[in-house]
CSV table of C-alpha atoms in Angstrom, one decimal:
chain,number,residue,atom,x,y,z
E,74,MET,CA,9.6,1.8,2.3
E,75,SER,CA,12.2,4.1,3.6
E,76,VAL,CA,13.1,7.1,1.1
E,77,PRO,CA,16.3,8.8,1.8
E,78,ARG,CA,15.7,12.5,1.7
E,79,ARG,CA,17.6,15.7,2.2
E,80,ARG,CA,17.6,18.9,0.4
E,81,LEU,CA,20.6,19.8,-1.6
E,82,ARG,CA,21.4,23.4,-2.0
E,83,GLY,CA,22.4,24.9,-5.3
E,84,ILE,CA,21.0,22.1,-7.6
E,85,ALA,CA,17.3,22.5,-6.3
E,86,ALA,CA,15.8,24.5,-9.4
E,87,ALA,CA,14.5,21.7,-11.2
E,88,ALA,CA,13.3,19.6,-8.0
E,89,LEU,CA,12.2,22.7,-6.2
E,90,ALA,CA,9.8,23.2,-9.2
E,91,ALA,CA,8.5,19.7,-8.9
E,92,GLY,CA,8.3,19.9,-5.0
E,93,MET,CA,10.6,17.1,-4.5
E,94,VAL,CA,13.4,16.1,-2.4
E,95,PHE,CA,16.7,14.6,-3.2
E,96,SER,CA,18.5,11.4,-2.4
E,97,ALA,CA,22.0,11.9,-1.1
E,98,ALA,CA,23.3,9.2,-3.1
E,99,ALA,CA,23.2,9.7,-6.8
E,100,CYS,CA,23.4,6.4,-8.9
E,101,SER,CA,22.8,5.1,-12.1
E,102,ALA,CA,23.7,1.8,-13.8
E,103,SER,CA,24.9,4.2,-16.7
E,104,ASP,CA,27.1,6.2,-14.6
E,105,GLY,CA,26.1,9.4,-16.1
E,106,ASP,CA,26.2,8.1,-19.6
E,107,SER,CA,23.2,6.7,-20.8
E,108,GLY,CA,24.3,5.6,-24.0
E,109,GLY,CA,26.3,2.5,-24.8
E,110,GLU,CA,29.1,1.5,-27.4
E,111,GLY,CA,28.0,3.0,-30.8
E,112,GLY,CA,24.9,5.1,-28.9
E,113,LYS,CA,22.9,1.8,-29.2
E,114,THR,CA,22.1,1.1,-25.7
E,115,VAL,CA,18.9,2.9,-24.2
E,116,VAL,CA,18.4,3.0,-20.4
E,117,LEU,CA,14.8,2.6,-19.5
E,118,GLN,CA,13.9,3.7,-15.9
E,119,TYR,CA,10.6,3.2,-14.5
E,120,PHE,CA,8.8,2.5,-11.0
E,121,GLY,CA,6.2,0.3,-10.0
E,122,SER,CA,4.7,-2.5,-12.1
E,123,PRO,CA,4.1,-1.1,-15.6
E,124,GLY,CA,4.5,-4.4,-17.4
E,125,PHE,CA,7.3,-3.6,-19.8
E,126,ASP,CA,9.3,-7.0,-19.8
E,127,ALA,CA,7.6,-8.5,-22.5
E,128,ALA,CA,7.2,-5.3,-24.5
E,129,VAL,CA,10.7,-4.5,-24.1
E,130,ALA,CA,11.6,-8.2,-25.3
E,131,ALA,CA,9.5,-7.9,-28.3
E,132,PHE,CA,11.0,-4.2,-29.1
E,133,GLN,CA,14.5,-5.8,-29.0
E,134,THR,CA,13.5,-8.7,-31.4
E,135,ALA,CA,12.2,-5.9,-33.9
E,136,ASN,CA,15.3,-3.6,-33.4
E,137,PRO,CA,18.4,-6.1,-32.7
E,138,ASP,CA,20.7,-3.0,-33.2
E,139,ILE,CA,19.3,-1.4,-30.0
E,140,LYS,CA,20.0,-2.9,-26.6
E,141,VAL,CA,17.2,-1.9,-23.9
E,142,GLU,CA,18.7,-1.6,-20.3
E,143,ALA,CA,15.8,-1.8,-18.3
E,144,GLN,CA,15.9,-0.4,-14.6
E,145,ASN,CA,13.1,-1.0,-12.0
E,146,MET,CA,13.7,2.0,-9.8
E,147,GLY,CA,11.0,0.5,-7.1
E,148,GLU,CA,8.2,2.5,-6.1
E,149,LEU,CA,7.3,6.2,-7.3
E,150,LYS,CA,8.7,7.4,-3.7
E,151,ASP,CA,12.0,5.7,-4.3
E,152,PHE,CA,12.4,6.9,-7.9
E,153,THR,CA,11.5,10.7,-7.7
E,154,PRO,CA,14.1,12.1,-5.7
E,155,LYS,CA,16.8,10.2,-8.0
E,156,LEU,CA,15.2,11.5,-10.9
E,157,ASN,CA,15.2,15.0,-9.5
E,158,GLN,CA,19.0,14.9,-8.7
E,159,TRP,CA,19.8,13.4,-12.0
E,160,LEU,CA,17.8,16.0,-13.8
E,161,ALA,CA,19.5,18.8,-11.4
E,162,THR,CA,23.0,17.5,-12.1
E,163,GLY,CA,22.7,16.8,-15.9
E,164,GLN,CA,23.7,13.2,-15.6
E,165,GLY,CA,22.5,10.1,-14.4
E,166,ALA,CA,19.0,9.9,-15.9
E,167,GLY,CA,17.9,7.0,-18.4
E,168,ASP,CA,17.2,7.8,-22.1
E,169,VAL,CA,13.6,6.9,-21.2
E,170,VAL,CA,12.0,7.7,-17.9
E,171,MET,CA,8.7,7.0,-16.5
E,172,LEU,CA,6.7,10.0,-14.9
E,173,GLU,CA,3.7,9.8,-12.8
E,174,GLU,CA,0.7,12.2,-13.5
E,175,GLY,CA,0.9,13.6,-10.3
E,176,THR,CA,4.5,14.7,-10.6
E,177,LEU,CA,4.1,15.6,-14.3
E,178,LEU,CA,3.3,19.1,-14.0
E,179,GLY,CA,6.3,19.8,-11.7
E,180,TYR,CA,8.4,18.4,-14.5
E,181,LEU,CA,6.8,20.4,-17.3
E,182,GLU,CA,7.8,23.4,-15.4
E,183,THR,CA,11.3,22.8,-16.1
E,184,PRO,CA,11.0,22.2,-20.1
E,185,ASP,CA,14.8,22.6,-20.5
E,186,LYS,CA,15.4,19.2,-19.0
E,187,TRP,CA,13.4,17.4,-21.3
E,188,THR,CA,13.5,16.5,-25.1
E,189,ASN,CA,10.8,17.9,-27.2
E,190,LEU,CA,9.0,14.9,-28.8
E,191,LEU,CA,7.5,17.1,-31.5
E,192,ASP,CA,11.2,17.5,-33.1
E,193,LEU,CA,11.2,13.6,-33.1
E,194,GLY,CA,8.0,13.4,-35.2
E,195,ALA,CA,5.4,13.0,-32.5
E,196,ALA,CA,2.9,15.3,-34.0
E,197,SER,CA,1.6,12.6,-36.1
E,198,LEU,CA,0.6,10.7,-33.2
E,199,GLU,CA,-1.8,12.9,-31.7
E,200,ALA,CA,-4.8,11.0,-32.9
E,201,ASP,CA,-3.4,7.8,-31.3
E,202,PHE,CA,-4.1,9.1,-27.7
E,203,LEU,CA,-7.0,10.1,-25.5
E,204,PRO,CA,-7.3,13.8,-26.0
E,205,TYR,CA,-6.4,14.8,-22.5
E,206,LYS,CA,-3.7,12.4,-22.2
E,207,TRP,CA,-2.2,13.8,-25.2
E,208,ALA,CA,-2.8,17.5,-24.1
E,209,ASN,CA,-1.4,17.2,-20.6
E,210,GLY,CA,2.0,15.9,-22.1
E,211,PHE,CA,2.6,19.5,-23.2
E,212,THR,CA,4.4,22.5,-21.6
E,213,ALA,CA,2.0,25.3,-20.5
E,214,ASP,CA,2.9,27.3,-23.5
E,215,LYS,CA,2.1,24.2,-25.9
E,216,SER,CA,5.5,24.6,-27.6
E,217,LYS,CA,7.0,21.4,-26.1
E,218,LEU,CA,5.6,17.9,-26.1
E,219,VAL,CA,7.4,16.1,-23.0
E,220,GLY,CA,5.7,12.9,-22.5
E,221,LEU,CA,3.4,10.3,-24.2
E,222,GLY,CA,0.9,8.5,-22.1
E,223,THR,CA,1.4,4.9,-20.9
E,224,ASP,CA,-1.5,4.2,-19.0
E,225,ILE,CA,-4.7,5.8,-17.3
E,226,GLY,CA,-6.5,4.8,-14.0
E,227,GLY,CA,-9.9,3.8,-14.9
E,228,LEU,CA,-11.7,3.0,-11.6
E,229,ALA,CA,-13.4,-0.1,-10.2
E,230,MET,CA,-13.7,-1.7,-6.9
E,231,CYS,CA,-12.1,-5.0,-6.2
E,232,TYR,CA,-13.4,-7.3,-3.6
E,233,ARG,CA,-12.8,-10.6,-2.2
E,234,THR,CA,-15.8,-13.0,-3.2
E,235,ASP,CA,-14.9,-15.4,-0.3
E,236,LEU,CA,-15.1,-12.9,2.4
E,237,PHE,CA,-18.5,-11.4,1.1
E,238,GLU,CA,-19.7,-15.0,1.0
E,239,LYS,CA,-18.6,-15.5,4.6
E,240,ALA,CA,-20.4,-12.1,5.5
E,241,GLY,CA,-23.7,-13.4,3.9
E,242,LEU,CA,-23.3,-10.6,1.2
E,243,PRO,CA,-23.9,-11.2,-2.5
E,244,THR,CA,-20.7,-12.1,-4.3
E,245,GLU,CA,-21.6,-12.0,-8.3
E,246,ARG,CA,-20.2,-8.8,-9.6
E,247,ASP,CA,-23.5,-7.4,-10.9
E,248,GLU,CA,-25.3,-7.7,-7.8
E,249,VAL,CA,-22.3,-6.2,-5.6
E,250,SER,CA,-22.2,-3.4,-8.0
E,251,LYS,CA,-25.9,-2.6,-7.1
E,252,LEU,CA,-24.8,-2.6,-3.1
E,253,TRP,CA,-23.1,0.8,-3.7
E,254,PRO,CA,-24.2,3.2,-6.3
E,255,THR,CA,-22.9,6.0,-3.9
E,256,TRP,CA,-20.1,6.3,-1.2
E,257,GLU,CA,-22.7,6.3,1.4
E,258,GLU,CA,-24.1,3.1,0.4
E,259,TYR,CA,-20.5,1.7,0.1
E,260,ALA,CA,-20.1,2.8,3.8
E,261,ALA,CA,-23.6,1.2,4.7
E,262,THR,CA,-22.5,-2.1,3.0
E,263,GLY,CA,-19.3,-2.1,5.2
E,264,LYS,CA,-21.1,-2.0,8.3
E,265,LYS,CA,-23.5,-4.9,7.4
E,266,PHE,CA,-20.3,-6.5,6.4
E,267,LYS,CA,-18.9,-6.1,9.9
E,268,GLU,CA,-22.1,-7.4,11.6
E,269,SER,CA,-21.1,-10.8,10.6
E,270,PRO,CA,-19.1,-12.6,13.3
E,271,ALA,CA,-17.7,-14.8,10.3
E,272,VAL,CA,-15.5,-11.8,9.4
E,273,LYS,CA,-15.1,-9.9,12.8
E,274,ASP,CA,-11.2,-9.7,12.2
E,275,VAL,CA,-11.5,-8.6,8.5
E,276,ALA,CA,-11.5,-5.0,7.7
E,277,PHE,CA,-14.0,-3.7,5.1
E,278,ILE,CA,-11.2,-1.6,3.1
E,279,ASP,CA,-7.6,-1.4,3.5
E,280,THR,CA,-7.3,2.3,4.9
E,281,ALA,CA,-9.3,5.5,5.1
E,282,THR,CA,-6.7,7.5,2.7
E,283,ALA,CA,-7.9,5.0,-0.1
E,284,VAL,CA,-11.2,6.8,-0.3
E,285,MET,CA,-9.6,10.4,-1.1
E,286,GLN,CA,-8.5,9.5,-4.5
E,287,PRO,CA,-11.8,8.3,-6.1
E,288,TYR,CA,-13.9,10.5,-4.1
E,289,ILE,CA,-12.1,13.6,-5.0
E,290,MET,CA,-11.6,12.5,-8.4
E,291,GLN,CA,-15.3,12.1,-9.0
E,292,ASN,CA,-16.6,15.4,-7.4
E,293,SER,CA,-14.1,18.3,-8.1
E,294,GLN,CA,-12.1,19.9,-11.0
E,295,THR,CA,-9.2,20.6,-8.9
E,296,TRP,CA,-7.5,19.2,-5.7
E,297,PHE,CA,-4.8,21.3,-4.0
E,298,TYR,CA,-4.4,23.8,-6.7
E,299,ASP,CA,-6.6,25.8,-8.8
E,300,THR,CA,-5.5,26.1,-12.6
E,301,SER,CA,-3.5,29.1,-11.9
E,302,ASN,CA,-1.3,27.2,-9.5
E,303,ASN,CA,-2.7,28.7,-6.4
E,304,TYR,CA,-2.8,26.6,-3.1
E,305,ILE,CA,-6.5,26.3,-2.6
E,306,VAL,CA,-7.1,23.3,-0.5
E,307,GLU,CA,-8.8,25.4,2.3
E,308,GLN,CA,-11.2,26.6,-0.5
E,309,ASN,CA,-12.0,23.3,-2.0
E,310,PRO,CA,-14.9,21.7,0.4
E,311,ILE,CA,-14.7,18.4,-1.6
E,312,VAL,CA,-11.2,17.6,0.0
E,313,LYS,CA,-12.3,17.9,3.5
E,314,GLU,CA,-15.5,16.1,2.7
E,315,ALA,CA,-13.4,13.4,1.4
E,316,TRP,CA,-11.1,13.4,4.5
E,317,ASP,CA,-14.0,13.4,6.9
E,318,PHE,CA,-15.9,10.6,5.0
E,319,GLY,CA,-12.7,8.4,5.2
E,320,LEU,CA,-12.0,9.1,8.8
E,321,GLN,CA,-15.7,8.4,9.8
E,322,MET,CA,-15.2,4.8,8.1
E,323,ALA,CA,-12.3,4.4,10.3
E,324,ALA,CA,-14.2,5.4,13.4
E,325,ASP,CA,-16.9,3.2,12.3
E,326,GLY,CA,-14.4,0.5,12.5
E,327,LEU,CA,-14.5,-0.3,8.6
E,328,THR,CA,-11.0,0.4,7.7
E,329,GLY,CA,-7.6,-1.9,8.3
E,330,LYS,CA,-5.5,1.5,9.1
E,331,LEU,CA,-3.0,0.3,6.7
E,332,GLN,CA,-0.1,2.2,5.0
E,333,ARG,CA,-0.1,1.6,1.3
E,334,TRP,CA,2.8,0.3,-0.2
E,335,GLN,CA,4.6,-1.0,3.0
E,336,PRO,CA,5.2,-4.5,4.2
E,337,ASP,CA,1.9,-4.8,6.4
E,338,TRP,CA,-0.2,-3.7,3.5
E,339,ASN,CA,1.5,-6.2,1.3
E,340,ALA,CA,1.1,-8.8,4.1
E,341,ALA,CA,-2.8,-7.9,4.4
E,342,PHE,CA,-3.5,-9.1,0.7
E,343,ALA,CA,-1.9,-12.5,1.4
E,344,ASN,CA,-3.6,-12.8,4.6
E,345,ALA,CA,-7.0,-11.8,3.4
E,346,ALA,CA,-7.3,-8.9,6.0
E,347,PHE,CA,-9.6,-6.7,4.1
E,348,ALA,CA,-12.5,-7.1,1.9
E,349,THR,CA,-12.6,-4.4,-0.4
E,350,VAL,CA,-10.0,-1.8,-2.0
E,351,PRO,CA,-10.7,0.9,-4.8
E,352,CYS,CA,-8.7,-0.6,-7.8
E,353,PRO,CA,-7.5,1.6,-10.9
E,354,ALA,CA,-6.8,-0.7,-13.7
E,355,TRP,CA,-3.0,-0.6,-12.8
E,356,MET,CA,-3.5,-2.0,-9.3
E,357,THR,CA,-5.1,-5.3,-10.4
E,358,GLY,CA,-1.6,-6.4,-11.2
E,359,SER,CA,-0.4,-5.1,-7.8
E,360,ILE,CA,-3.0,-7.1,-6.1
E,361,ALA,CA,-2.3,-10.3,-7.9
E,362,GLU,CA,1.6,-9.8,-7.0
E,363,ARG,CA,0.4,-9.4,-3.2
E,364,ALA,CA,-2.3,-11.9,-2.9
E,365,GLY,CA,-0.5,-14.6,-4.8
E,366,ASP,CA,-1.7,-17.9,-6.2
E,367,ALA,CA,-3.7,-18.1,-3.0
E,368,GLY,CA,-5.8,-15.4,-4.0
E,369,LYS,CA,-6.4,-16.5,-7.7
E,370,GLY,CA,-10.2,-16.7,-8.2
E,371,LYS,CA,-10.9,-15.2,-4.8
E,372,TRP,CA,-10.9,-11.6,-6.1
E,373,ASP,CA,-13.5,-10.2,-8.4
E,374,ILE,CA,-14.1,-6.5,-9.7
E,375,ALA,CA,-17.5,-4.4,-9.3
E,376,THR,CA,-18.1,-0.8,-10.3
E,377,ILE,CA,-16.8,2.0,-8.2
E,378,PRO,CA,-19.2,3.9,-5.9
E,379,GLY,CA,-19.9,7.3,-7.8
E,380,GLY,CA,-19.7,5.2,-11.2
E,381,SER,CA,-16.7,6.1,-12.8
E,382,GLY,CA,-13.5,8.1,-12.3
E,383,ASN,CA,-9.5,7.9,-12.8
E,384,TRP,CA,-6.6,7.2,-10.5
E,385,GLY,CA,-3.1,7.6,-11.6
E,386,GLY,CA,-1.3,6.9,-15.0
E,387,SER,CA,1.9,7.6,-16.2
E,388,TYR,CA,4.0,9.2,-19.2
E,389,LEU,CA,7.3,8.2,-20.7
E,390,ALA,CA,9.8,11.0,-21.6
E,391,ILE,CA,13.3,11.5,-22.8
E,392,PRO,CA,15.7,13.7,-20.6
E,393,GLU,CA,17.5,16.2,-22.7
E,394,GLN,CA,20.6,14.9,-21.1
E,395,SER,CA,20.2,11.7,-23.2
E,396,LYS,CA,22.8,10.8,-25.6
E,397,ASN,CA,20.6,8.3,-27.4
E,398,LYS,CA,17.5,10.4,-28.3
E,399,ASP,CA,16.6,8.9,-31.7
E,400,ALA,CA,17.1,5.2,-30.3
E,401,ALA,CA,15.1,6.1,-26.9
E,402,TYR,CA,12.4,7.7,-29.2
E,403,LYS,CA,11.8,4.5,-31.2
E,404,LEU,CA,11.7,2.8,-27.6
E,405,LEU,CA,9.3,5.3,-26.1
E,406,THR,CA,7.0,5.2,-28.9
E,407,TYR,CA,6.8,1.4,-29.0
E,408,LEU,CA,5.9,1.3,-25.5
E,409,THR,CA,3.1,3.7,-25.7
E,410,GLY,CA,2.0,2.4,-29.1
E,411,LYS,CA,-0.9,0.1,-29.4
E,412,ASP,CA,1.4,-3.3,-29.4
E,413,GLY,CA,3.3,-1.9,-26.5
E,414,GLU,CA,0.5,-0.7,-24.3
E,415,LEU,CA,-1.5,-4.1,-25.1
E,416,SER,CA,1.5,-6.0,-24.0
E,417,SER,CA,1.6,-4.2,-20.5
E,418,TYR,CA,-2.0,-4.5,-20.2
E,419,LYS,CA,-1.8,-8.5,-20.6
E,420,GLU,CA,1.3,-8.4,-18.4
E,421,LYS,CA,0.0,-6.4,-15.6
E,422,GLY,CA,-3.2,-5.1,-16.3
E,423,ASN,CA,-2.2,-1.4,-16.8
E,424,MET,CA,-5.2,0.2,-18.9
E,425,PRO,CA,-4.0,1.5,-22.4
E,426,SER,CA,-4.1,5.2,-23.0
E,427,ASN,CA,-3.4,4.5,-26.5
E,428,VAL,CA,-7.0,4.6,-28.3
E,429,LYS,CA,-6.0,1.9,-30.8
E,430,ALA,CA,-5.1,-0.2,-28.0
E,431,LEU,CA,-8.4,0.6,-26.3
E,432,ASP,CA,-10.4,-0.2,-29.5
E,433,ASP,CA,-8.6,-3.6,-30.0
E,434,PRO,CA,-10.6,-6.7,-29.0
E,435,ALA,CA,-7.4,-7.6,-27.1
E,436,PHE,CA,-8.3,-5.0,-24.6
E,437,ALA,CA,-12.1,-4.3,-25.0
E,438,SER,CA,-13.0,-8.0,-24.8
E,439,SER,CA,-10.6,-9.1,-22.3
E,440,THR,CA,-11.2,-10.8,-19.1
E,441,ASN,CA,-8.8,-11.4,-16.0
E,442,GLU,CA,-8.6,-15.0,-14.7
E,443,TYR,CA,-7.0,-14.0,-11.7
E,444,PHE,CA,-10.2,-11.9,-10.9
E,445,SER,CA,-12.8,-14.5,-11.3
E,446,ASN,CA,-12.8,-13.9,-15.2
E,447,ALA,CA,-14.0,-10.4,-14.6
E,448,PRO,CA,-14.6,-8.5,-17.9
E,449,THR,CA,-11.7,-6.0,-17.1
E,450,GLY,CA,-11.9,-4.6,-20.8
E,451,GLU,CA,-15.6,-3.7,-20.4
E,452,ILE,CA,-15.6,-2.6,-16.7
E,453,PHE,CA,-12.2,-0.3,-17.1
E,454,GLY,CA,-13.1,0.7,-20.7
E,455,ALA,CA,-16.6,2.0,-20.0
E,456,SER,CA,-15.6,5.5,-19.1
E,457,ALA,CA,-12.1,5.7,-20.6
E,458,LYS,CA,-13.0,7.9,-23.6
E,459,SER,CA,-15.1,10.2,-21.5
E,460,LEU,CA,-12.9,10.7,-18.7
E,461,LYS,CA,-12.6,14.4,-17.3
E,462,PRO,CA,-9.2,14.4,-15.4
E,463,ILE,CA,-8.9,16.9,-12.4
E,464,TYR,CA,-6.3,19.5,-12.3
E,465,LEU,CA,-3.6,18.3,-10.0
E,466,GLY,CA,-0.9,21.2,-10.0
E,467,PRO,CA,2.9,21.0,-10.1
E,468,LYS,CA,3.8,19.8,-6.5
E,469,HIS,CA,0.7,17.6,-6.2
E,470,GLN,CA,2.1,14.2,-5.7
E,471,GLY,CA,4.4,15.7,-2.9
E,472,ILE,CA,1.7,17.4,-1.0
E,473,TRP,CA,-0.5,14.3,-1.1
E,474,GLU,CA,2.0,11.6,-0.2
E,475,ASN,CA,4.4,13.7,2.3
E,476,HIS,CA,1.5,15.7,4.2
E,477,PHE,CA,-2.0,14.7,3.6
E,478,GLU,CA,-1.9,11.1,3.3
E,479,THR,CA,0.6,11.0,6.3
E,480,GLU,CA,-1.5,13.2,8.5
E,481,MET,CA,-4.7,11.4,7.4
E,482,ARG,CA,-3.3,8.1,8.7
E,483,ASN,CA,-2.1,9.7,11.8
E,484,ALA,CA,-5.7,10.4,12.4
E,485,GLU,CA,-6.9,7.0,11.5
E,486,GLN,CA,-4.3,5.5,13.7
E,487,GLY,CA,-5.3,7.6,16.6
E,488,LYS,CA,-1.9,9.2,16.9
E,489,LYS,CA,-3.7,12.9,16.3
E,490,THR,CA,-7.4,14.0,16.2
E,491,SER,CA,-8.7,14.7,12.9
E,492,ASP,CA,-8.7,18.5,13.5
E,493,GLU,CA,-4.9,18.4,14.6
E,494,ALA,CA,-4.1,16.4,11.6
E,495,TRP,CA,-5.9,18.3,9.0
E,496,ALA,CA,-4.4,21.6,10.5
E,497,LYS,CA,-0.9,20.1,10.0
E,498,ALA,CA,-1.6,18.9,6.6
E,499,VAL,CA,-3.0,22.1,5.5
E,500,ALA,CA,-0.1,24.0,6.8
E,501,ASP,CA,3.0,21.8,5.6
E,502,GLY,CA,1.1,21.4,2.3
E,503,LYS,CA,1.0,25.3,2.0
E,504,LYS,CA,4.7,25.5,2.9
E,505,LEU,CA,5.7,23.0,0.1
E,506,ALA,CA,3.3,24.6,-2.4
E,507,GLU,CA,4.5,28.0,-1.9
E,508,GLY,CA,8.0,27.4,-0.8
């Protein structure tokens, strides 16, 4: 997708803190006034596919005096520059907005832009959330709670059983999981897969960049930053190790060299062009959307190489500019409460961060019909309460998406050598981190 980008002088404080860029065209359905007549319209802005439709409908039924205007802002790359501009100019943001964990720390550096949820009564909700998810919603001085968690990204490996069968590999999920206790054994399985002439035109994994997130999340406590927000990527050997591992898979002919969230990647799902993809819980909904009815029952879910990990997850927050904070808080706490998060899980597969939802049989005993009735509650929930997320830093998402992911893909597609791409990514990431 195309993201309009240009930096605007004079309104950059909030966005520069987050390492973001701005859209030239500010726009909002609420035209800068997020409240409707009587202050009963609440604008909800989100990205991706969080599965809010049924939850919003249930909330409105229970709260007929509040109208929810739900705005799907596209993918994260579409939404981020718009939100940054609205925050910087003080108008246009929704009453409730979704923040991805890779961008969260940047927003926490501008606490004046956000409503303190503790002032609205959120302190009583602490026991409802996984400890790290609750703690990460606070500003550095712990005085302001900016966000409550929606989902977490418990990791697994999604795979196509029909392609595995053609390649002569096991198809049953427990047997598939045994193929790859480690990433090295995952790559070795990929080589066996590619030896089969029956799948000669099929990649084993969608892209080399897909390895980076789970590999680093499993093997390091930090990524681009240390916990003092110093840019330390060249001192973190795990990042280069993951980079080299992914590009070696590409050199071995195992990757599809696709760009995630782009039309070719979407089409590759429908065309069964690759056999495996690391899948946090939230991606199951994305896979089903793209692979469509033709893929139903042909996908299954095995454990991720390395055994566990976390990839992504989001928060809901209330911008300080909202004129409907009380109504917004009602909506926010419903969507991040047990019923709201179970609804999102049922609708799109987003894994709850609310402990009551995680413990509920509706999640813990759940299966996913699309993925061959895989016991998704068991698979994704196994490590949820013991997750140890790594420190991402304030401009993580921008550094990853705009520089490292882009340059790694350039190397994967043969446009640059790995050394050239790595040097460019390190240098450009440094400029963004320290700019």
